[in-house]
């Protein structure tokens, strides 16, 4: 298929484009910043640019990964989030509808599931986040606009039959966390594979699985995260003494972490359950917490990327 990949210069896009080509697709990358995987410089908020790309490139399917993200809240105003995350999605859906497409894949975020109460970890138990979690009350403009874009995808399936898969991806960014610095960045990322992280390679592979399965699914919204070793019976213990829960499942973890000078989580306030995408699409992330421990035991590099100096291409572009 001839696929339009938005956000092609970004962290996900530059990993996803080669994977799509490897599966036999012809990829046209669109981004506001130049990059090796970007053929069209433009914004998804520009309807004319989108329609021209469809016409000139014979686009047959869309993977929409372009967005303003949570760290962008400090750099862009509310209107910019509406323009890019909502209007941009609408432009692509309208173009796909008029072109008669049978599939559309949208990169969403687990962030929209985090209300202020979940973020504050106000309860006595860890929040168990799956596709039935709700009501949803995003705490910032990023989450609000991504949820609105998800609803547009649902609406276009209901009203026009456009098969749409929404992927609520957990964390896979390479840079430092923009709010929490209690642990070193690499240590923190390793811990998150227990409950809220995946590799960028797994994120890309999930999009390929969604593209292939969309016509059979119709509409679906799925959390994409490394498979958690926990279950719902652990939610109270995770809030009170996460290290003890981890030790029961991974007795070697404490020693391996100590040898690296790392620290396991004392408390875990939320867990993403990615079981639904495995049941519906047959997709399961390849890298999990066991892979982290194996790398530590064998003194190999971590199976994820940590780059404290990473900058988004759009910010480098200015």
PDB file of C-alpha atoms in Angstrom:
ATOM      1  CA  UNK A   1       0.000   0.000   0.000  1.00  0.00           C
ATOM      2  CA  UNK A   2       0.968   3.625  -0.466  1.00  0.00           C
ATOM      3  CA  UNK A   3       0.946   4.983   3.069  1.00  0.00           C
ATOM      4  CA  UNK A   4       1.051   8.528   4.372  1.00  0.00           C
ATOM      5  CA  UNK A   5       3.018   8.564   7.627  1.00  0.00           C
ATOM      6  CA  UNK A   6       2.672  11.814   9.553  1.00  0.00           C
ATOM      7  CA  UNK A   7       5.285  12.746  12.119  1.00  0.00           C
ATOM      8  CA  UNK A   8       7.875  10.949   9.997  1.00  0.00           C
ATOM      9  CA  UNK A   9      10.840  12.925  11.358  1.00  0.00           C
ATOM     10  CA  UNK A  10       9.912  12.157  14.956  1.00  0.00           C
ATOM     11  CA  UNK A  11      11.171   9.427  17.242  1.00  0.00           C
ATOM     12  CA  UNK A  12       8.423   6.965  16.287  1.00  0.00           C
ATOM     13  CA  UNK A  13       8.256   7.936  12.625  1.00  0.00           C
ATOM     14  CA  UNK A  14      11.914   7.369  11.885  1.00  0.00           C
ATOM     15  CA  UNK A  15      11.659   3.830  13.309  1.00  0.00           C
ATOM     16  CA  UNK A  16       8.280   3.041  11.779  1.00  0.00           C
ATOM     17  CA  UNK A  17       9.025   4.080   8.183  1.00  0.00           C
ATOM     18  CA  UNK A  18      11.744   1.432   7.570  1.00  0.00           C
ATOM     19  CA  UNK A  19       9.520  -1.226   9.166  1.00  0.00           C
ATOM     20  CA  UNK A  20       6.678  -0.329   6.801  1.00  0.00           C
ATOM     21  CA  UNK A  21       8.972  -0.493   3.788  1.00  0.00           C
ATOM     22  CA  UNK A  22      10.258  -3.843   4.996  1.00  0.00           C
ATOM     23  CA  UNK A  23       6.656  -5.086   4.930  1.00  0.00           C
ATOM     24  CA  UNK A  24       6.373  -4.046   1.275  1.00  0.00           C
ATOM     25  CA  UNK A  25       4.639  -0.678   1.638  1.00  0.00           C
ATOM     26  CA  UNK A  26       5.517   2.570  -0.128  1.00  0.00           C
ATOM     27  CA  UNK A  27       5.870   5.275   2.507  1.00  0.00           C
ATOM     28  CA  UNK A  28       5.431   9.022   2.132  1.00  0.00           C
ATOM     29  CA  UNK A  29       6.560  10.862   5.241  1.00  0.00           C
ATOM     30  CA  UNK A  30       5.026  14.217   6.179  1.00  0.00           C
ATOM     31  CA  UNK A  31       6.434  16.389   8.950  1.00  0.00           C
ATOM     32  CA  UNK A  32       7.016  20.047   9.741  1.00  0.00           C
ATOM     33  CA  UNK A  33      10.710  19.256  10.258  1.00  0.00           C
ATOM     34  CA  UNK A  34      13.041  17.716   7.675  1.00  0.00           C
ATOM     35  CA  UNK A  35      14.342  14.213   8.220  1.00  0.00           C
ATOM     36  CA  UNK A  36      15.624  11.145   6.436  1.00  0.00           C
ATOM     37  CA  UNK A  37      12.118   9.621   6.344  1.00  0.00           C
ATOM     38  CA  UNK A  38      10.293  12.820   5.360  1.00  0.00           C
ATOM     39  CA  UNK A  39       9.398  13.602   1.759  1.00  0.00           C
ATOM     40  CA  UNK A  40       6.838  16.366   2.387  1.00  0.00           C
ATOM     41  CA  UNK A  41       7.501  19.319   4.686  1.00  0.00           C
ATOM     42  CA  UNK A  42       4.143  20.474   5.970  1.00  0.00           C
ATOM     43  CA  UNK A  43       1.667  20.525   8.819  1.00  0.00           C
ATOM     44  CA  UNK A  44      -1.322  18.241   9.289  1.00  0.00           C
ATOM     45  CA  UNK A  45      -3.208  21.417  10.231  1.00  0.00           C
ATOM     46  CA  UNK A  46      -2.875  22.579   6.596  1.00  0.00           C
ATOM     47  CA  UNK A  47      -5.805  20.971   4.794  1.00  0.00           C
ATOM     48  CA  UNK A  48      -4.562  21.992   1.361  1.00  0.00           C
ATOM     49  CA  UNK A  49      -1.200  20.336   1.974  1.00  0.00           C
ATOM     50  CA  UNK A  50      -2.926  17.119   3.084  1.00  0.00           C
ATOM     51  CA  UNK A  51      -5.196  16.952   0.027  1.00  0.00           C
ATOM     52  CA  UNK A  52      -2.258  17.672  -2.266  1.00  0.00           C
ATOM     53  CA  UNK A  53      -0.244  14.862  -0.682  1.00  0.00           C
ATOM     54  CA  UNK A  54      -3.125  12.425  -1.218  1.00  0.00           C
ATOM     55  CA  UNK A  55      -3.502  13.440  -4.846  1.00  0.00           C
ATOM     56  CA  UNK A  56       0.187  13.588  -5.747  1.00  0.00           C
ATOM     57  CA  UNK A  57       1.209  10.386  -3.955  1.00  0.00           C
ATOM     58  CA  UNK A  58      -1.869   8.207  -4.500  1.00  0.00           C
ATOM     59  CA  UNK A  59      -2.199   7.601  -0.764  1.00  0.00           C
ATOM     60  CA  UNK A  60      -4.113   4.440   0.175  1.00  0.00           C
ATOM     61  CA  UNK A  61      -3.818   4.408   3.986  1.00  0.00           C
ATOM     62  CA  UNK A  62      -2.778   6.737   6.811  1.00  0.00           C
ATOM     63  CA  UNK A  63      -0.735   6.258   9.961  1.00  0.00           C
ATOM     64  CA  UNK A  64      -1.154   9.473  11.899  1.00  0.00           C
ATOM     65  CA  UNK A  65       1.689   9.842  14.400  1.00  0.00           C
ATOM     66  CA  UNK A  66       2.190  13.623  14.232  1.00  0.00           C
ATOM     67  CA  UNK A  67       1.207  15.563  17.346  1.00  0.00           C
ATOM     68  CA  UNK A  68       2.092  18.139  19.897  1.00  0.00           C
ATOM     69  CA  UNK A  69       2.998  16.235  23.066  1.00  0.00           C
ATOM     70  CA  UNK A  70       2.890  16.825  26.797  1.00  0.00           C
ATOM     71  CA  UNK A  71       6.333  18.543  27.037  1.00  0.00           C
ATOM     72  CA  UNK A  72       5.135  20.917  24.289  1.00  0.00           C
ATOM     73  CA  UNK A  73       2.690  22.485  26.738  1.00  0.00           C
ATOM     74  CA  UNK A  74       5.557  24.662  27.932  1.00  0.00           C
ATOM     75  CA  UNK A  75       6.298  25.814  24.360  1.00  0.00           C
ATOM     76  CA  UNK A  76       2.968  26.109  22.534  1.00  0.00           C
ATOM     77  CA  UNK A  77      -0.379  27.700  23.316  1.00  0.00           C
ATOM     78  CA  UNK A  78      -3.736  25.966  23.589  1.00  0.00           C
ATOM     79  CA  UNK A  79      -4.778  26.898  20.058  1.00  0.00           C
ATOM     80  CA  UNK A  80      -1.721  25.180  18.610  1.00  0.00           C
ATOM     81  CA  UNK A  81      -2.756  21.925  20.324  1.00  0.00           C
ATOM     82  CA  UNK A  82      -6.256  22.258  18.862  1.00  0.00           C
ATOM     83  CA  UNK A  83      -4.892  23.013  15.400  1.00  0.00           C
ATOM     84  CA  UNK A  84      -2.428  20.118  15.277  1.00  0.00           C
ATOM     85  CA  UNK A  85      -3.986  17.396  17.407  1.00  0.00           C
ATOM     86  CA  UNK A  86      -7.678  17.913  16.590  1.00  0.00           C
ATOM     87  CA  UNK A  87      -7.969  19.809  13.311  1.00  0.00           C
ATOM     88  CA  UNK A  88      -4.988  17.925  11.879  1.00  0.00           C
ATOM     89  CA  UNK A  89      -6.660  14.600  12.654  1.00  0.00           C
ATOM     90  CA  UNK A  90      -9.928  15.799  11.125  1.00  0.00           C
ATOM     91  CA  UNK A  91      -8.123  16.879   7.942  1.00  0.00           C
ATOM     92  CA  UNK A  92      -6.574  13.435   7.545  1.00  0.00           C
ATOM     93  CA  UNK A  93      -9.813  11.596   8.277  1.00  0.00           C
ATOM     94  CA  UNK A  94     -11.713  13.699   5.747  1.00  0.00           C
ATOM     95  CA  UNK A  95      -9.072  13.090   3.106  1.00  0.00           C
ATOM     96  CA  UNK A  96      -9.069   9.350   3.847  1.00  0.00           C
ATOM     97  CA  UNK A  97     -12.873   9.241   3.638  1.00  0.00           C
ATOM     98  CA  UNK A  98     -12.963  11.027   0.296  1.00  0.00           C
ATOM     99  CA  UNK A  99     -10.244   8.727  -1.046  1.00  0.00           C
ATOM    100  CA  UNK A 100     -12.277   5.658  -0.071  1.00  0.00           C
ATOM    101  CA  UNK A 101      -9.711   4.259   2.324  1.00  0.00           C
ATOM    102  CA  UNK A 102     -10.389   1.106   4.336  1.00  0.00           C
ATOM    103  CA  UNK A 103      -7.964   1.757   7.209  1.00  0.00           C
ATOM    104  CA  UNK A 104      -6.624   4.561   9.412  1.00  0.00           C
ATOM    105  CA  UNK A 105      -4.202   4.184  12.343  1.00  0.00           C
ATOM    106  CA  UNK A 106      -3.990   6.878  14.987  1.00  0.00           C
ATOM    107  CA  UNK A 107      -1.200   7.228  17.541  1.00  0.00           C
ATOM    108  CA  UNK A 108      -2.803   8.233  20.812  1.00  0.00           C
ATOM    109  CA  UNK A 109      -1.480   8.176  24.369  1.00  0.00           C
ATOM    110  CA  UNK A 110      -2.120   6.594  27.744  1.00  0.00           C
ATOM    111  CA  UNK A 111      -1.627  10.113  29.136  1.00  0.00           C
ATOM    112  CA  UNK A 112      -5.265  10.939  28.402  1.00  0.00           C
ATOM    113  CA  UNK A 113      -6.267   8.272  30.956  1.00  0.00           C
ATOM    114  CA  UNK A 114      -4.436  10.051  33.767  1.00  0.00           C
ATOM    115  CA  UNK A 115      -6.773  12.290  35.706  1.00  0.00           C
ATOM    116  CA  UNK A 116      -5.378  14.510  38.417  1.00  0.00           C
ATOM    117  CA  UNK A 117      -6.488  11.949  41.021  1.00  0.00           C
ATOM    118  CA  UNK A 118      -4.607   9.138  39.244  1.00  0.00           C
ATOM    119  CA  UNK A 119      -1.524  11.305  38.899  1.00  0.00           C
ATOM    120  CA  UNK A 120      -1.665  12.242  42.593  1.00  0.00           C
ATOM    121  CA  UNK A 121      -1.998   8.543  43.520  1.00  0.00           C
ATOM    122  CA  UNK A 122      -4.683   9.550  45.961  1.00  0.00           C
ATOM    123  CA  UNK A 123      -6.110   6.084  46.664  1.00  0.00           C
ATOM    124  CA  UNK A 124      -4.842   3.157  48.703  1.00  0.00           C
ATOM    125  CA  UNK A 125      -4.425   1.041  45.557  1.00  0.00           C
ATOM    126  CA  UNK A 126      -2.542   1.417  42.301  1.00  0.00           C
ATOM    127  CA  UNK A 127      -4.795   2.385  39.394  1.00  0.00           C
ATOM    128  CA  UNK A 128      -5.322  -0.531  37.008  1.00  0.00           C
ATOM    129  CA  UNK A 129      -5.607   1.028  33.567  1.00  0.00           C
ATOM    130  CA  UNK A 130      -7.170  -0.963  30.766  1.00  0.00           C
ATOM    131  CA  UNK A 131      -9.572  -0.092  27.964  1.00  0.00           C
ATOM    132  CA  UNK A 132     -12.554  -0.165  30.342  1.00  0.00           C
ATOM    133  CA  UNK A 133     -11.032   2.393  32.715  1.00  0.00           C
ATOM    134  CA  UNK A 134     -13.091   5.549  33.162  1.00  0.00           C
ATOM    135  CA  UNK A 135     -14.615   7.996  33.206  1.00  0.00           C
ATOM    136  CA  UNK A 136     -11.757   9.700  31.399  1.00  0.00           C
ATOM    137  CA  UNK A 137     -10.824  13.146  32.655  1.00  0.00           C
ATOM    138  CA  UNK A 138      -7.560  14.277  31.022  1.00  0.00           C
ATOM    139  CA  UNK A 139      -5.694  16.768  33.176  1.00  0.00           C
ATOM    140  CA  UNK A 140      -4.109  18.938  30.450  1.00  0.00           C
ATOM    141  CA  UNK A 141      -4.610  20.187  26.910  1.00  0.00           C
ATOM    142  CA  UNK A 142      -2.495  17.374  25.489  1.00  0.00           C
ATOM    143  CA  UNK A 143      -4.806  14.706  26.887  1.00  0.00           C
ATOM    144  CA  UNK A 144      -7.946  16.650  26.033  1.00  0.00           C
ATOM    145  CA  UNK A 145      -6.963  17.044  22.375  1.00  0.00           C
ATOM    146  CA  UNK A 146      -5.835  13.437  21.972  1.00  0.00           C
ATOM    147  CA  UNK A 147      -9.122  12.211  23.425  1.00  0.00           C
ATOM    148  CA  UNK A 148     -11.031  14.487  21.036  1.00  0.00           C
ATOM    149  CA  UNK A 149      -9.012  13.089  18.121  1.00  0.00           C
ATOM    150  CA  UNK A 150      -9.794   9.536  19.231  1.00  0.00           C
ATOM    151  CA  UNK A 151     -13.491  10.396  19.173  1.00  0.00           C
ATOM    152  CA  UNK A 152     -13.170  11.727  15.639  1.00  0.00           C
ATOM    153  CA  UNK A 153     -11.707   8.364  14.593  1.00  0.00           C
ATOM    154  CA  UNK A 154     -14.625   6.570  16.261  1.00  0.00           C
ATOM    155  CA  UNK A 155     -17.120   8.909  14.584  1.00  0.00           C
ATOM    156  CA  UNK A 156     -15.660   8.411  11.110  1.00  0.00           C
ATOM    157  CA  UNK A 157     -15.935   4.665  11.554  1.00  0.00           C
ATOM    158  CA  UNK A 158     -19.550   4.936  12.758  1.00  0.00           C
ATOM    159  CA  UNK A 159     -20.680   7.391  10.098  1.00  0.00           C
ATOM    160  CA  UNK A 160     -18.500   6.500   7.112  1.00  0.00           C
ATOM    161  CA  UNK A 161     -17.236   2.969   7.739  1.00  0.00           C
ATOM    162  CA  UNK A 162     -13.584   4.014   7.864  1.00  0.00           C
ATOM    163  CA  UNK A 163     -11.800   1.291   9.811  1.00  0.00           C
ATOM    164  CA  UNK A 164      -9.807   3.080  12.506  1.00  0.00           C
ATOM    165  CA  UNK A 165      -7.414   1.714  15.106  1.00  0.00           C
ATOM    166  CA  UNK A 166      -6.411   3.932  18.021  1.00  0.00           C
ATOM    167  CA  UNK A 167      -3.180   3.008  19.796  1.00  0.00           C
ATOM    168  CA  UNK A 168      -2.808   4.465  23.277  1.00  0.00           C
ATOM    169  CA  UNK A 169       0.929   4.109  23.583  1.00  0.00           C
ATOM    170  CA  UNK A 170       2.706   4.161  26.907  1.00  0.00           C
ATOM    171  CA  UNK A 171       6.069   5.893  27.263  1.00  0.00           C
ATOM    172  CA  UNK A 172       8.794   5.257  24.696  1.00  0.00           C
ATOM    173  CA  UNK A 173      10.531   8.646  24.497  1.00  0.00           C
ATOM    174  CA  UNK A 174      14.347   8.579  24.783  1.00  0.00           C
ATOM    175  CA  UNK A 175      14.856  11.821  26.719  1.00  0.00           C
ATOM    176  CA  UNK A 176      14.698  12.509  30.439  1.00  0.00           C
ATOM    177  CA  UNK A 177      11.307  12.681  32.126  1.00  0.00           C
ATOM    178  CA  UNK A 178      10.200  16.310  32.109  1.00  0.00           C
ATOM    179  CA  UNK A 179       8.879  16.240  35.679  1.00  0.00           C
ATOM    180  CA  UNK A 180      10.415  13.389  37.708  1.00  0.00           C
ATOM    181  CA  UNK A 181      14.158  13.205  38.377  1.00  0.00           C
ATOM    182  CA  UNK A 182      14.347  11.183  41.615  1.00  0.00           C
ATOM    183  CA  UNK A 183      16.189   8.382  39.782  1.00  0.00           C
ATOM    184  CA  UNK A 184      18.663   8.446  36.927  1.00  0.00           C
ATOM    185  CA  UNK A 185      16.950   8.423  33.560  1.00  0.00           C
ATOM    186  CA  UNK A 186      18.098   4.933  32.602  1.00  0.00           C
ATOM    187  CA  UNK A 187      17.131   3.502  36.003  1.00  0.00           C
ATOM    188  CA  UNK A 188      13.703   5.112  35.791  1.00  0.00           C
ATOM    189  CA  UNK A 189      13.072   3.788  32.286  1.00  0.00           C
ATOM    190  CA  UNK A 190      14.069   0.274  33.347  1.00  0.00           C
ATOM    191  CA  UNK A 191      11.614   0.391  36.262  1.00  0.00           C
ATOM    192  CA  UNK A 192       8.824   1.576  33.983  1.00  0.00           C
ATOM    193  CA  UNK A 193       8.954  -1.648  31.945  1.00  0.00           C
ATOM    194  CA  UNK A 194       7.084  -3.173  34.873  1.00  0.00           C
ATOM    195  CA  UNK A 195       4.024  -1.016  34.351  1.00  0.00           C
ATOM    196  CA  UNK A 196       4.178   1.912  31.878  1.00  0.00           C
ATOM    197  CA  UNK A 197       6.821   1.737  29.125  1.00  0.00           C
ATOM    198  CA  UNK A 198       7.741   0.042  25.856  1.00  0.00           C
ATOM    199  CA  UNK A 199      10.546   0.339  23.323  1.00  0.00           C
ATOM    200  CA  UNK A 200      10.169   2.495  20.229  1.00  0.00           C
ATOM    201  CA  UNK A 201      10.654  -0.669  18.157  1.00  0.00           C
ATOM    202  CA  UNK A 202       7.680  -2.300  19.833  1.00  0.00           C
ATOM    203  CA  UNK A 203       5.643   0.881  19.375  1.00  0.00           C
ATOM    204  CA  UNK A 204       6.415   0.795  15.646  1.00  0.00           C
ATOM    205  CA  UNK A 205       5.555  -2.903  15.391  1.00  0.00           C
ATOM    206  CA  UNK A 206       2.181  -2.257  17.049  1.00  0.00           C
ATOM    207  CA  UNK A 207       1.355   0.251  14.310  1.00  0.00           C
ATOM    208  CA  UNK A 208       2.166  -2.285  11.618  1.00  0.00           C
ATOM    209  CA  UNK A 209      -0.094  -4.837  13.327  1.00  0.00           C
ATOM    210  CA  UNK A 210      -2.869  -2.241  13.552  1.00  0.00           C
ATOM    211  CA  UNK A 211      -2.517  -1.381   9.860  1.00  0.00           C
ATOM    212  CA  UNK A 212      -2.808  -5.027   8.867  1.00  0.00           C
ATOM    213  CA  UNK A 213      -5.784  -5.798  11.118  1.00  0.00           C
ATOM    214  CA  UNK A 214      -7.858  -2.602  10.853  1.00  0.00           C
ATOM    215  CA  UNK A 215     -10.363  -3.771   8.197  1.00  0.00           C
ATOM    216  CA  UNK A 216     -11.227  -6.866  10.263  1.00  0.00           C
ATOM    217  CA  UNK A 217     -11.512  -4.894  13.532  1.00  0.00           C
ATOM    218  CA  UNK A 218     -13.527  -1.912  12.258  1.00  0.00           C
ATOM    219  CA  UNK A 219     -12.876   0.324  15.234  1.00  0.00           C
ATOM    220  CA  UNK A 220     -10.702  -0.434  18.228  1.00  0.00           C
ATOM    221  CA  UNK A 221      -8.804   1.449  20.892  1.00  0.00           C
ATOM    222  CA  UNK A 222      -5.895  -0.360  22.550  1.00  0.00           C
ATOM    223  CA  UNK A 223      -3.276   0.290  25.190  1.00  0.00           C
ATOM    224  CA  UNK A 224       0.229  -0.504  23.955  1.00  0.00           C
ATOM    225  CA  UNK A 225       2.770  -1.169  26.691  1.00  0.00           C
ATOM    226  CA  UNK A 226       5.214  -3.866  27.721  1.00  0.00           C
ATOM    227  CA  UNK A 227       3.319  -6.791  29.274  1.00  0.00           C
ATOM    228  CA  UNK A 228       3.106  -6.234  33.009  1.00  0.00           C
ATOM    229  CA  UNK A 229       4.017  -9.089  35.361  1.00  0.00           C
ATOM    230  CA  UNK A 230       1.390  -7.854  37.835  1.00  0.00           C
ATOM    231  CA  UNK A 231      -2.328  -8.555  38.078  1.00  0.00           C
ATOM    232  CA  UNK A 232      -5.258  -6.844  39.737  1.00  0.00           C
ATOM    233  CA  UNK A 233      -4.673  -8.661  43.013  1.00  0.00           C
ATOM    234  CA  UNK A 234      -1.417  -6.698  43.393  1.00  0.00           C
ATOM    235  CA  UNK A 235      -2.855  -3.179  43.298  1.00  0.00           C
ATOM    236  CA  UNK A 236      -2.871  -2.553  47.054  1.00  0.00           C
ATOM    237  CA  UNK A 237       0.567  -4.068  47.635  1.00  0.00           C
ATOM    238  CA  UNK A 238       2.056  -2.084  44.747  1.00  0.00           C
ATOM    239  CA  UNK A 239       1.030   1.165  46.421  1.00  0.00           C
ATOM    240  CA  UNK A 240       2.437   0.100  49.790  1.00  0.00           C
ATOM    241  CA  UNK A 241       5.568  -1.951  49.002  1.00  0.00           C
ATOM    242  CA  UNK A 242       6.229  -2.439  45.319  1.00  0.00           C
ATOM    243  CA  UNK A 243       9.729  -3.828  45.919  1.00  0.00           C
ATOM    244  CA  UNK A 244       8.276  -6.795  47.787  1.00  0.00           C
ATOM    245  CA  UNK A 245       5.864  -7.545  44.918  1.00  0.00           C
ATOM    246  CA  UNK A 246       8.705  -7.325  42.415  1.00  0.00           C
ATOM    247  CA  UNK A 247      10.876  -9.618  44.554  1.00  0.00           C
ATOM    248  CA  UNK A 248       8.210 -12.327  44.524  1.00  0.00           C
ATOM    249  CA  UNK A 249       8.195 -12.380  40.727  1.00  0.00           C
ATOM    250  CA  UNK A 250      11.843 -11.560  40.089  1.00  0.00           C
ATOM    251  CA  UNK A 251      13.960 -12.777  43.045  1.00  0.00           C
ATOM    252  CA  UNK A 252      17.153 -11.792  41.235  1.00  0.00           C
ATOM    253  CA  UNK A 253      16.114  -8.203  40.558  1.00  0.00           C
ATOM    254  CA  UNK A 254      17.362  -6.563  43.772  1.00  0.00           C
ATOM    255  CA  UNK A 255      20.893  -7.944  43.441  1.00  0.00           C
ATOM    256  CA  UNK A 256      21.132  -7.102  39.753  1.00  0.00           C
ATOM    257  CA  UNK A 257      19.961  -3.564  40.429  1.00  0.00           C
ATOM    258  CA  UNK A 258      22.335  -3.132  43.364  1.00  0.00           C
ATOM    259  CA  UNK A 259      25.281  -4.189  41.197  1.00  0.00           C
ATOM    260  CA  UNK A 260      24.402  -1.398  38.759  1.00  0.00           C
ATOM    261  CA  UNK A 261      23.796   1.096  41.590  1.00  0.00           C
ATOM    262  CA  UNK A 262      20.117   1.277  40.683  1.00  0.00           C
ATOM    263  CA  UNK A 263      17.013   1.322  42.827  1.00  0.00           C
ATOM    264  CA  UNK A 264      13.741  -0.537  42.372  1.00  0.00           C
ATOM    265  CA  UNK A 265      10.473   1.350  42.766  1.00  0.00           C
ATOM    266  CA  UNK A 266       9.218   1.714  46.343  1.00  0.00           C
ATOM    267  CA  UNK A 267       5.663   2.381  45.187  1.00  0.00           C
ATOM    268  CA  UNK A 268       3.832   2.001  41.896  1.00  0.00           C
ATOM    269  CA  UNK A 269       0.730   4.135  41.457  1.00  0.00           C
ATOM    270  CA  UNK A 270      -0.567   2.938  38.077  1.00  0.00           C
ATOM    271  CA  UNK A 271      -0.317  -0.138  35.878  1.00  0.00           C
ATOM    272  CA  UNK A 272      -1.127  -0.315  32.168  1.00  0.00           C
ATOM    273  CA  UNK A 273      -2.714  -3.590  31.109  1.00  0.00           C
ATOM    274  CA  UNK A 274      -1.975  -4.264  27.429  1.00  0.00           C
ATOM    275  CA  UNK A 275      -3.842  -7.562  27.288  1.00  0.00           C
ATOM    276  CA  UNK A 276      -6.587  -6.345  24.935  1.00  0.00           C
ATOM    277  CA  UNK A 277      -4.326  -5.695  21.957  1.00  0.00           C
ATOM    278  CA  UNK A 278      -2.844  -9.167  22.309  1.00  0.00           C
ATOM    279  CA  UNK A 279      -6.295 -10.745  22.349  1.00  0.00           C
ATOM    280  CA  UNK A 280      -7.651  -8.657  19.442  1.00  0.00           C
ATOM    281  CA  UNK A 281      -4.627  -8.207  17.161  1.00  0.00           C
ATOM    282  CA  UNK A 282      -2.282 -10.931  18.369  1.00  0.00           C
ATOM    283  CA  UNK A 283       0.305  -8.268  19.191  1.00  0.00           C
ATOM    284  CA  UNK A 284       2.575  -8.429  22.241  1.00  0.00           C
ATOM    285  CA  UNK A 285       5.580  -6.221  22.952  1.00  0.00           C
ATOM    286  CA  UNK A 286       8.814  -8.183  22.699  1.00  0.00           C
ATOM    287  CA  UNK A 287      10.759  -6.275  25.360  1.00  0.00           C
ATOM    288  CA  UNK A 288       9.568  -6.654  28.945  1.00  0.00           C
ATOM    289  CA  UNK A 289      11.072  -6.340  32.426  1.00  0.00           C
ATOM    290  CA  UNK A 290      12.593  -9.814  32.167  1.00  0.00           C
ATOM    291  CA  UNK A 291      14.585  -8.563  29.176  1.00  0.00           C
ATOM    292  CA  UNK A 292      15.886  -5.690  31.312  1.00  0.00           C
ATOM    293  CA  UNK A 293      17.081  -8.118  33.973  1.00  0.00           C
ATOM    294  CA  UNK A 294      18.667 -10.403  31.371  1.00  0.00           C
ATOM    295  CA  UNK A 295      20.647  -7.460  30.006  1.00  0.00           C
ATOM    296  CA  UNK A 296      21.814  -6.582  33.518  1.00  0.00           C
ATOM    297  CA  UNK A 297      22.784 -10.186  34.262  1.00  0.00           C
ATOM    298  CA  UNK A 298      24.792 -10.469  31.050  1.00  0.00           C
ATOM    299  CA  UNK A 299      26.254  -6.953  31.304  1.00  0.00           C
ATOM    300  CA  UNK A 300      24.776  -5.986  27.945  1.00  0.00           C
ATOM    301  CA  UNK A 301      23.413  -2.588  26.893  1.00  0.00           C
ATOM    302  CA  UNK A 302      19.822  -1.931  27.838  1.00  0.00           C
ATOM    303  CA  UNK A 303      17.266  -2.989  25.190  1.00  0.00           C
ATOM    304  CA  UNK A 304      15.886   0.551  25.133  1.00  0.00           C
ATOM    305  CA  UNK A 305      17.328   3.938  24.226  1.00  0.00           C
ATOM    306  CA  UNK A 306      18.105   6.572  26.836  1.00  0.00           C
ATOM    307  CA  UNK A 307      19.358   9.896  25.495  1.00  0.00           C
ATOM    308  CA  UNK A 308      19.401  12.695  28.044  1.00  0.00           C
ATOM    309  CA  UNK A 309      20.187  15.219  25.295  1.00  0.00           C
ATOM    310  CA  UNK A 310      17.514  14.191  22.808  1.00  0.00           C
ATOM    311  CA  UNK A 311      15.564  17.032  21.198  1.00  0.00           C
ATOM    312  CA  UNK A 312      12.524  16.811  18.992  1.00  0.00           C
ATOM    313  CA  UNK A 313      13.336  17.648  15.346  1.00  0.00           C
ATOM    314  CA  UNK A 314      10.684  20.349  15.347  1.00  0.00           C
ATOM    315  CA  UNK A 315      12.455  22.103  18.242  1.00  0.00           C
ATOM    316  CA  UNK A 316      15.851  21.810  16.557  1.00  0.00           C
ATOM    317  CA  UNK A 317      14.232  23.282  13.451  1.00  0.00           C
ATOM    318  CA  UNK A 318      12.890  26.126  15.593  1.00  0.00           C
TER     319      UNK A 318
END
